[in-house]
Coordinates of C-alpha atoms and ligand atoms in Angstrom, one line a residue:
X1 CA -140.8 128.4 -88.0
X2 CA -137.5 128.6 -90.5
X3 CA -135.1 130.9 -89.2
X4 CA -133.5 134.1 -90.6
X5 CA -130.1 132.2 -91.3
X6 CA -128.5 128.9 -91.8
X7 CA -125.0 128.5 -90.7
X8 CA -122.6 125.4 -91.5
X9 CA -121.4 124.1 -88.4
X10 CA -117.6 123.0 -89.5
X11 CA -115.4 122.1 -85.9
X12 CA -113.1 120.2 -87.4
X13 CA -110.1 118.7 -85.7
X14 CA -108.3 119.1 -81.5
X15 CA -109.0 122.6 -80.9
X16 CA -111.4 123.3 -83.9
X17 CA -114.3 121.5 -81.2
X18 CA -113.2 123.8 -77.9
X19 CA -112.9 126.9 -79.6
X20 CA -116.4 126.4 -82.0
X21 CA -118.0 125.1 -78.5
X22 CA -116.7 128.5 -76.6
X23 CA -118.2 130.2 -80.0
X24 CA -122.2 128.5 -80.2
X25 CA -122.3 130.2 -75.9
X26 CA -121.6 134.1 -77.2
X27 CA -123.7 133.2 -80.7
X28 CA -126.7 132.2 -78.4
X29 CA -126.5 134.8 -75.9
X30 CA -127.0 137.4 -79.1
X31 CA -129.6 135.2 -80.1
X32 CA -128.8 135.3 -83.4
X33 CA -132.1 133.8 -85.2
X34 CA -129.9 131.0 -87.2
X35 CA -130.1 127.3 -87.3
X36 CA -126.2 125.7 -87.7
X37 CA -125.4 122.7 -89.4
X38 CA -122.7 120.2 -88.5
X39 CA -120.6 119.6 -91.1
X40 CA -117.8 116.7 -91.1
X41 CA -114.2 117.9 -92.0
X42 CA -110.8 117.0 -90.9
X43 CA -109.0 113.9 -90.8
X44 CA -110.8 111.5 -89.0
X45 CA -112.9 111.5 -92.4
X46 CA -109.4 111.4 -94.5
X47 CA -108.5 108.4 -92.1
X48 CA -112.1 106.6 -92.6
X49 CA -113.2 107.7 -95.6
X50 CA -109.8 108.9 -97.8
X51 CA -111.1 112.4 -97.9
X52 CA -110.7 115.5 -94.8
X53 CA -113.8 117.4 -97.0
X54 CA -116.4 115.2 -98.0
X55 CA -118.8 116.1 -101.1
X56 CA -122.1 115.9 -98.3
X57 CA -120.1 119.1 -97.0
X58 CA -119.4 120.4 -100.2
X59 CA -123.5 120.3 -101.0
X60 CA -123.7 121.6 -97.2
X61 CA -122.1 124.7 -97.9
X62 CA -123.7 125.4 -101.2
X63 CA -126.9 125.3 -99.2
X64 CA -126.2 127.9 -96.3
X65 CA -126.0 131.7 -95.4
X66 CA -122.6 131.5 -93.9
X67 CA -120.2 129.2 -92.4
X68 CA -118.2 128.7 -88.8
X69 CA -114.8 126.9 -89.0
X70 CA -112.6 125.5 -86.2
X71 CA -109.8 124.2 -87.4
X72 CA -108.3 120.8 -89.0
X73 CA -105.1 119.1 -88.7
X74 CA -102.5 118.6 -92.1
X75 CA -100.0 116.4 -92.5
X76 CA -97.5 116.2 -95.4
X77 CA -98.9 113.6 -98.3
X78 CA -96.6 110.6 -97.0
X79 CA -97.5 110.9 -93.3
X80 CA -101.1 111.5 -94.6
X81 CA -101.2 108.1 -96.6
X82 CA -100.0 105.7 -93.9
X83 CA -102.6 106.9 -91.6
X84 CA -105.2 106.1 -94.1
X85 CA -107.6 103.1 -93.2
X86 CA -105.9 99.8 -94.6
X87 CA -108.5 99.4 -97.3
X88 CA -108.1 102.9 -98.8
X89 CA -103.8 102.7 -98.6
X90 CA -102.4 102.3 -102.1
X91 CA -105.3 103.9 -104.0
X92 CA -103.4 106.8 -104.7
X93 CA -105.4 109.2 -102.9
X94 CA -103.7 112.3 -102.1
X95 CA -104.4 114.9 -98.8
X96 CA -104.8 117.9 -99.7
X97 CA -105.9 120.8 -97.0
X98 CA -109.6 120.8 -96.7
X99 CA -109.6 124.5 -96.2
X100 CA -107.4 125.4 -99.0
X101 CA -109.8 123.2 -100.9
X102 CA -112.8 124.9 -99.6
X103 CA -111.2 128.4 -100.3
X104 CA -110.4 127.7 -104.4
X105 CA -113.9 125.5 -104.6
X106 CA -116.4 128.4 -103.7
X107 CA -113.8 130.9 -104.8
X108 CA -113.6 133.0 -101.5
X109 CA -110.6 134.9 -102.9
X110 CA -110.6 137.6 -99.6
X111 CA -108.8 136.5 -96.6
X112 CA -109.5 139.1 -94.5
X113 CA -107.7 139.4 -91.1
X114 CA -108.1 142.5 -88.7
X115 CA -105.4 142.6 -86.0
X116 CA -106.3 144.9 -83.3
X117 CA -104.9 145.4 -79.9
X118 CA -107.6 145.6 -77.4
X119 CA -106.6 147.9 -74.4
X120 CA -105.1 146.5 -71.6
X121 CA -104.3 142.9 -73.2
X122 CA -101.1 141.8 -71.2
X123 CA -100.1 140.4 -74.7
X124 CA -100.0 143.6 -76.8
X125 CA -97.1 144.2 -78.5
X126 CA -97.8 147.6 -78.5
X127 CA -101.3 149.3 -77.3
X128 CA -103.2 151.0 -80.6
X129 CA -101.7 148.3 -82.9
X130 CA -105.3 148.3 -85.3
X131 CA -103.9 146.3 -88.7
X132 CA -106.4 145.0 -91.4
X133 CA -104.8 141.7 -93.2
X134 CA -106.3 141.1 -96.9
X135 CA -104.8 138.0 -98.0
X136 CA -105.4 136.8 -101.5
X137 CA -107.0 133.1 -101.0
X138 CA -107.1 131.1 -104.3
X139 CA -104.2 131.3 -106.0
X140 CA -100.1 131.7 -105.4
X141 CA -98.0 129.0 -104.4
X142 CA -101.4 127.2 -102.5
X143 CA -102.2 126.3 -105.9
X144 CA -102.3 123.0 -105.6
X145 CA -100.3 122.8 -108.6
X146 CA -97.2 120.7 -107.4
X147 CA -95.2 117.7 -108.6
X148 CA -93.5 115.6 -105.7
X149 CA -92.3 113.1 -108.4
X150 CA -91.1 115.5 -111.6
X151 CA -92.4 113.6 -115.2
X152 CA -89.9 113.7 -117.6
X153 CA -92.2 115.4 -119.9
X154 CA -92.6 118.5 -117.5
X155 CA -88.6 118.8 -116.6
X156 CA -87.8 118.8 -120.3
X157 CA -90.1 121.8 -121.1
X158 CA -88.7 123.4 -118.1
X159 CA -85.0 123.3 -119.8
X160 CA -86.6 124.5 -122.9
X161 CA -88.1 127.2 -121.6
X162 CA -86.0 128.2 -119.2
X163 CA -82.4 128.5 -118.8
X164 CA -81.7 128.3 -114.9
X165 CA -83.8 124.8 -115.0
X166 CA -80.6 123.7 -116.7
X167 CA -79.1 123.2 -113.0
X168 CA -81.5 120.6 -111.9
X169 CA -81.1 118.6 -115.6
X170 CA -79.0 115.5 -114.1
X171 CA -81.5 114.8 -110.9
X172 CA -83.6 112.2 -111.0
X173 CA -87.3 112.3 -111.2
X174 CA -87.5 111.5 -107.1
X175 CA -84.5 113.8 -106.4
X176 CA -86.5 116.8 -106.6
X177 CA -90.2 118.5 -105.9
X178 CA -91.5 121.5 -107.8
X179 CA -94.5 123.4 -106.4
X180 CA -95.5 126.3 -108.9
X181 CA -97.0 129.9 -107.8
X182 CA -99.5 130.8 -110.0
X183 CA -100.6 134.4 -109.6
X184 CA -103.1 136.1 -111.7
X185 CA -104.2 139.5 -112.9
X186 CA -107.7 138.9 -112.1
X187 CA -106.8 137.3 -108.8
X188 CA -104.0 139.7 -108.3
X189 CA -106.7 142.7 -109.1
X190 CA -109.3 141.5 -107.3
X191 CA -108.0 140.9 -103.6
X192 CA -106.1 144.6 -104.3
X193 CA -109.5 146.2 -105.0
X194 CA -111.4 144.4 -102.0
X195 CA -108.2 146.0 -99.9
X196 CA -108.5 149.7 -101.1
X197 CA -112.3 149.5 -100.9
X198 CA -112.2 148.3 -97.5
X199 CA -110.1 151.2 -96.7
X200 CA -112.4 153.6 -98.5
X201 CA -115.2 152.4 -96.9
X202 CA -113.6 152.6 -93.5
X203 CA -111.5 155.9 -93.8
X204 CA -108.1 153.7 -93.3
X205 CA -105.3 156.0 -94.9
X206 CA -103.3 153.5 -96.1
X207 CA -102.8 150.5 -98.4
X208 CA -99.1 148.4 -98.0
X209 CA -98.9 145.8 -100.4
X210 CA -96.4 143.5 -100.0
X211 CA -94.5 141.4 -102.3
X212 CA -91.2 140.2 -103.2
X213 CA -91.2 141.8 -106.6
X214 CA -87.0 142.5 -106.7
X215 CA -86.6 138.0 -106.9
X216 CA -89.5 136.7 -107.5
X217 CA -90.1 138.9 -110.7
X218 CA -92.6 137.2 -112.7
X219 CA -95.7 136.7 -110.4
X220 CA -95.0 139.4 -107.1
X221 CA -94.1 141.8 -110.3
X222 CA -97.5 141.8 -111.5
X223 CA -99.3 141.8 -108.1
X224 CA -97.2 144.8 -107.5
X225 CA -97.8 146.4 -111.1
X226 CA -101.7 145.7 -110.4
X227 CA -101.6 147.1 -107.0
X228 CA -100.3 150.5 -108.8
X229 CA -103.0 150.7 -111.4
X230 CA -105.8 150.0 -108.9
X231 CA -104.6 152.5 -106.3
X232 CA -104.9 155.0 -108.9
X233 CA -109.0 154.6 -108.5
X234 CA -108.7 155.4 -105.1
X235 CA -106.8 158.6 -105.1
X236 CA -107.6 159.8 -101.5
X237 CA -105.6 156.5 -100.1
X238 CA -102.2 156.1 -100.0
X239 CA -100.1 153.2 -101.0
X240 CA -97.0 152.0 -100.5
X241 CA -95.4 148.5 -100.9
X242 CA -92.7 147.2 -98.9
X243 CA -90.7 143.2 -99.6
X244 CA -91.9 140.8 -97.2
X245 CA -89.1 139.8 -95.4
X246 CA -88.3 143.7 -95.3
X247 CA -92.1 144.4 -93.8
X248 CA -91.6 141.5 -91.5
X249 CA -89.1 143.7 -89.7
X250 CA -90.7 147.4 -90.3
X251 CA -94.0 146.4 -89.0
X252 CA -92.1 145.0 -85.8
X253 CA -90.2 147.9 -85.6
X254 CA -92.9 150.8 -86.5
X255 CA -96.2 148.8 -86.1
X256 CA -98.1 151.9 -85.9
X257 CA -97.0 153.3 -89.4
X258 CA -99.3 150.8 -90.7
X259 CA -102.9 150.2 -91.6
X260 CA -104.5 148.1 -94.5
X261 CA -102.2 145.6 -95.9
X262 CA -102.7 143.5 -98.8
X263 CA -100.3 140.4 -99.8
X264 CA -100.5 137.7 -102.3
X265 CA -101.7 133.9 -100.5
X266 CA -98.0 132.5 -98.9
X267 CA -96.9 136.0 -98.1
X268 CA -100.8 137.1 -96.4
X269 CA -100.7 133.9 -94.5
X270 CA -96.7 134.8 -92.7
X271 CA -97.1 138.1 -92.2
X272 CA -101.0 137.6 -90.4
X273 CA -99.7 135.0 -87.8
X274 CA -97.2 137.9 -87.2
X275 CA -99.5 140.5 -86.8
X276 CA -101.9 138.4 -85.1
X277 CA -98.8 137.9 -82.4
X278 CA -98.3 141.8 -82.0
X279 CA -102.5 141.8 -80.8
X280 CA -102.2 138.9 -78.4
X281 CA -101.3 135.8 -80.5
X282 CA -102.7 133.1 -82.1
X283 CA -105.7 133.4 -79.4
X284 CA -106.6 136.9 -80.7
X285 CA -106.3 136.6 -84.7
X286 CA -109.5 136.1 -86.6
X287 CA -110.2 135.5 -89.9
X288 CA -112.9 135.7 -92.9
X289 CA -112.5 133.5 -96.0
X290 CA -115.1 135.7 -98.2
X291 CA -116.6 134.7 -101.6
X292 CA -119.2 136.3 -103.8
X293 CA -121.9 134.0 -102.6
X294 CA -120.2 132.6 -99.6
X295 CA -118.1 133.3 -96.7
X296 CA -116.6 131.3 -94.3
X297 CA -115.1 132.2 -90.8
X298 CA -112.5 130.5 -89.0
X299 CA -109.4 131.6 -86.0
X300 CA -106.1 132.0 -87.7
X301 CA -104.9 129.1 -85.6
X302 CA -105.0 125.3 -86.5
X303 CA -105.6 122.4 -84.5
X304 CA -102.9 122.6 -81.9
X305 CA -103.1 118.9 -81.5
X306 CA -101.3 118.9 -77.8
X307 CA -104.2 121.5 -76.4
X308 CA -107.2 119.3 -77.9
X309 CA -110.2 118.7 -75.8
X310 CA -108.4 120.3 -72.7
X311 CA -110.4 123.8 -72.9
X312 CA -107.5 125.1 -72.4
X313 CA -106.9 127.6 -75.5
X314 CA -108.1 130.8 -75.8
X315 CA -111.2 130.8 -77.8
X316 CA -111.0 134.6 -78.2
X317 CA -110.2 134.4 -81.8
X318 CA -113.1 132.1 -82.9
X319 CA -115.4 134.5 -81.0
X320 CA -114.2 137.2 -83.3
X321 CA -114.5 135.4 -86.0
X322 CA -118.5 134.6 -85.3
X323 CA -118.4 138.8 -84.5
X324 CA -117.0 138.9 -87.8
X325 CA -119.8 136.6 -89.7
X326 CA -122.7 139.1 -87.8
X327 CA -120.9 141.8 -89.5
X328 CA -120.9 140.3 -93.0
X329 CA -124.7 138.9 -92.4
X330 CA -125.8 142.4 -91.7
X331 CA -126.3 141.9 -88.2
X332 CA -124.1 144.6 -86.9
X333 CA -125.5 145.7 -83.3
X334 CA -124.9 141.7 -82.3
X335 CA -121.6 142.6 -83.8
X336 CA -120.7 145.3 -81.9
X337 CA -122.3 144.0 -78.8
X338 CA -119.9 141.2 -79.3
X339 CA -116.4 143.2 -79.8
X340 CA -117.7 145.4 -76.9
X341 CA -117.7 142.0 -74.5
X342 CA -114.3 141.1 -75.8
X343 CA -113.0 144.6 -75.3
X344 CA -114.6 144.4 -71.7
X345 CA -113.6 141.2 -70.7
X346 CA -109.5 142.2 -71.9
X347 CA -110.1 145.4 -70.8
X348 CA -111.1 144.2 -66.9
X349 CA -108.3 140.9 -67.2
X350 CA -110.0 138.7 -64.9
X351 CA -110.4 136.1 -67.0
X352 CA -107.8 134.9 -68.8
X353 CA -107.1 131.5 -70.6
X354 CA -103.3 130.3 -69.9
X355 CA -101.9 132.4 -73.3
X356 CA -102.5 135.2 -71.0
X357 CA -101.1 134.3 -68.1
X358 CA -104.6 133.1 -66.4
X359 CA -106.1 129.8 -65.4
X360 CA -109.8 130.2 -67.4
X361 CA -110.9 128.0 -69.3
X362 CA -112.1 128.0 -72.7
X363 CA -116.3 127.9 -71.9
X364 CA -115.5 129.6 -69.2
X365 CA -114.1 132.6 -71.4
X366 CA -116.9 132.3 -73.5
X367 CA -119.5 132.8 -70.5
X368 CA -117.3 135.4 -69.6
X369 CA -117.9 137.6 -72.8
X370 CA -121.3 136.2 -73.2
X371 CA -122.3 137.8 -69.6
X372 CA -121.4 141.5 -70.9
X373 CA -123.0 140.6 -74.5
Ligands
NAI401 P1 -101.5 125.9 -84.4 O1 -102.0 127.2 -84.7 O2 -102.4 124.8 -84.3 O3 -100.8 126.0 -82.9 C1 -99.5 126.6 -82.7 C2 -99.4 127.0 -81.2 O4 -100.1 128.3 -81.1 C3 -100.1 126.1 -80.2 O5 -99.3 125.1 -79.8 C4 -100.4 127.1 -79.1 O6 -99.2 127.3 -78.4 C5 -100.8 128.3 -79.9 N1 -102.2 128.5 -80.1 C6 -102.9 128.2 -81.2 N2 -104.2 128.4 -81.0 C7 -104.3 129.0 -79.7 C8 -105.4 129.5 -79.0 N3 -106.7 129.5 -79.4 N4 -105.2 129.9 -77.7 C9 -103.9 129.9 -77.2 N5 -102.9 129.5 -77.9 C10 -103.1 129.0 -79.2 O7 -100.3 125.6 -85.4 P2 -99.4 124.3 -85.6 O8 -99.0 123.7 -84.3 O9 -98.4 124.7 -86.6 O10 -100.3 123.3 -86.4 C11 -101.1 122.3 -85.8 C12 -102.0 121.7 -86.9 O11 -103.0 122.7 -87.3 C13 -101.3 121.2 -88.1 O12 -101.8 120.0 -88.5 C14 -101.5 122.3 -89.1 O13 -101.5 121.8 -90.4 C15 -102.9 122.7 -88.8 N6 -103.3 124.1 -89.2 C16 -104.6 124.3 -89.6 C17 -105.1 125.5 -89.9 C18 -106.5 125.7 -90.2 O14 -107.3 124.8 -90.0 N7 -106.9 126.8 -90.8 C19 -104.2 126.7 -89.8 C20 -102.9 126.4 -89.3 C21 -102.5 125.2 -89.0
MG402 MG1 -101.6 130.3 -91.3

């Protein structure tokens, strides 16, 4: 008989296949009626094949309910090319981030990031800490608009256009990158509104958006000018807005003043590692990548390379994330049943991967928080 859902299956690279391993034990103990995928990703297909996302796993995820992500390994584009099979080296293909890729390709412009201290984690910054990350995911300086050699053409409009270019006139066309942050209203709009209705829906009081609006005038000005007008549909929430390296200190300082915050893609992506550190760390911080049609969910953390295939790490965070893809499917008692294991299993601290001070392992983590699912 088909089942209710189909899930892609995407591990990835090092840690991507401990943590997604830890993930499939709680998923099965809920018994969540889905079949999942595997789908190839990461950079043993850009070594083989000269590309990390294959189109097979493009048409993969066009064809599923949802999708679990581990996580991949990047390297800059040089690094990238030498490690390329011989026969693909000097073809000109280029790296780019699978994931970034997969984010602009099915357009899933919410990054959504909760950051909440379960009681009783050694690692708590602070008990209570409860923060709601929305990152915008598509646009900014992850355009994928960038120019490691400049042409001529493009540095000559620049000095047209803009006066301060003027200082980079004598370089040569090797002696300098340029990578452009593209920010739109729409995009801009968009992520703000998914914020505030988030909050609505969820009784948060608050909406921080945070920018950089005083330097970097042009783009953070209009994510900050669309973050006013938007806030003005939501009258019973407050907002405020705060620079990001100013917020990186205020929410360390005052992590309790804050609740739903709201950034554009470079800015959402720093300040959610940090928050993710004030809950526990890169072991705790969860993440949805959320579309129209699609949504894709994933740990904060990459493929820490020197951990890989020891079931070592904390596989916390991907379990958080699959409690976060029950949410979004509907399935919300499996949800809960899930966050009430974690919470039980913190809560208790008898196991505890080596982030927190323990010797469990990874699948033994998992079993763990699957026995109280
Ligand atoms: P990372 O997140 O992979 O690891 C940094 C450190 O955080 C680790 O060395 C470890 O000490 C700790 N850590 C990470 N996950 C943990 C877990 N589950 N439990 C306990 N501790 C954990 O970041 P790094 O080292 O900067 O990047 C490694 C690779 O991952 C790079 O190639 C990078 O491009 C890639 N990356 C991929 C991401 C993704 O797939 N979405 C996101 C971030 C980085
Ligand atoms: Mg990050």
């Amino acid at each position: 008989m088909a089942k209710k859902y189909r899930i892609a299956w995407l591990q990835g690279d090092g840690i991507g296949k401990d943590v997604m391993e830890a993930a499939k034990i709680v998923l099965d103990r809920v018994q969540l009626d889905a079949e999942y995928i595997p789908g190839d990703i990461g950079w043993e297909f850009w070594r083989r094949e000269g590309d990390a996302f294959p189109q097979r796993t493009i048409e993969l995820l066009k064809s599923v309910d949802a999708a679990m992500f581990g996580a991949i390994t990047s390297k800059p584009v040089k690094a990238a090319e030498k490690e390329l099979d011989l026969k693909l080296q000097g073809k000109g293909l280029v790296y780019r981030s699978p994931i970034v890729r997969m984010r602009q390709l099915f357009d899933l412009y919410v990054c959504l990031r909760p950051c909440k201290a379960y009681p009783h984690n050694p690692l708590n910054f602070k008990e209570n800490i409860d923060l709601v990350m929305f990152r915008e995911n598509t646009e900014d300086l992850y355009a994928g608009v960038e120019f490691n050699t400049v042409p001529d053409k493009l540095r000559d409009t620049l000095i047209e256009l803009s006066p301060p270019f003027k200082a980079f006139k004598s370089l040569k066309s090797d002696e300098y990158a340029i990578s452009c942050k593209i920010n739109t209203k729409k995009g801009s709009e968009r992520i703000i509104r998914a914020a505030f209705e988030f909050a609505r829906k969820f009784k948060r009081k608050k909406v921080t958006v945070i920018h950089k609006a005083n330097v970097v005038r042009a783009t953070d000005g209009l994510f900050l000018e669309t973050a006013k007008a938007v806030a003005k549909d939501f009258p019973e929430i407050a907002m405020d807005d705060a620079n990001i390296d100013a917020i990186m200190m205020w929410l360390l300082k005052n992590p309790l003043n804050y609740d739903v915050l709201v950034a554009p893609n470079l800015y959402g992506d720093i300040a959610s590692d940090l928050c993710a550190q004030m809950v526990g760390g890169l072991g705790f911080g969860c993440s949805g990548n959320i579309g129209k049609g699609l949504a894709v969910f994933e740990p904060t953390h990459g493929s820490a390379p020197k951990y890989a295939g020891l079931y070592k790490v904390n596989p916390i965070a991907t379990i958080l994330a699959a409690k976060m893809m029950l949410d979004w499917l509907g399935e919300v008692k499996p949800a809960q049943a899930i966050e009430a294991a974690v919470a039980a299993v913190v809560r208790e601290g008898k196991a505890r991967t080596y982030d927190m001070g323990g010797t469990t392992t990874t699948l033994e983590m998992a079993r763990a928080i699957a026995d109280k699912c």
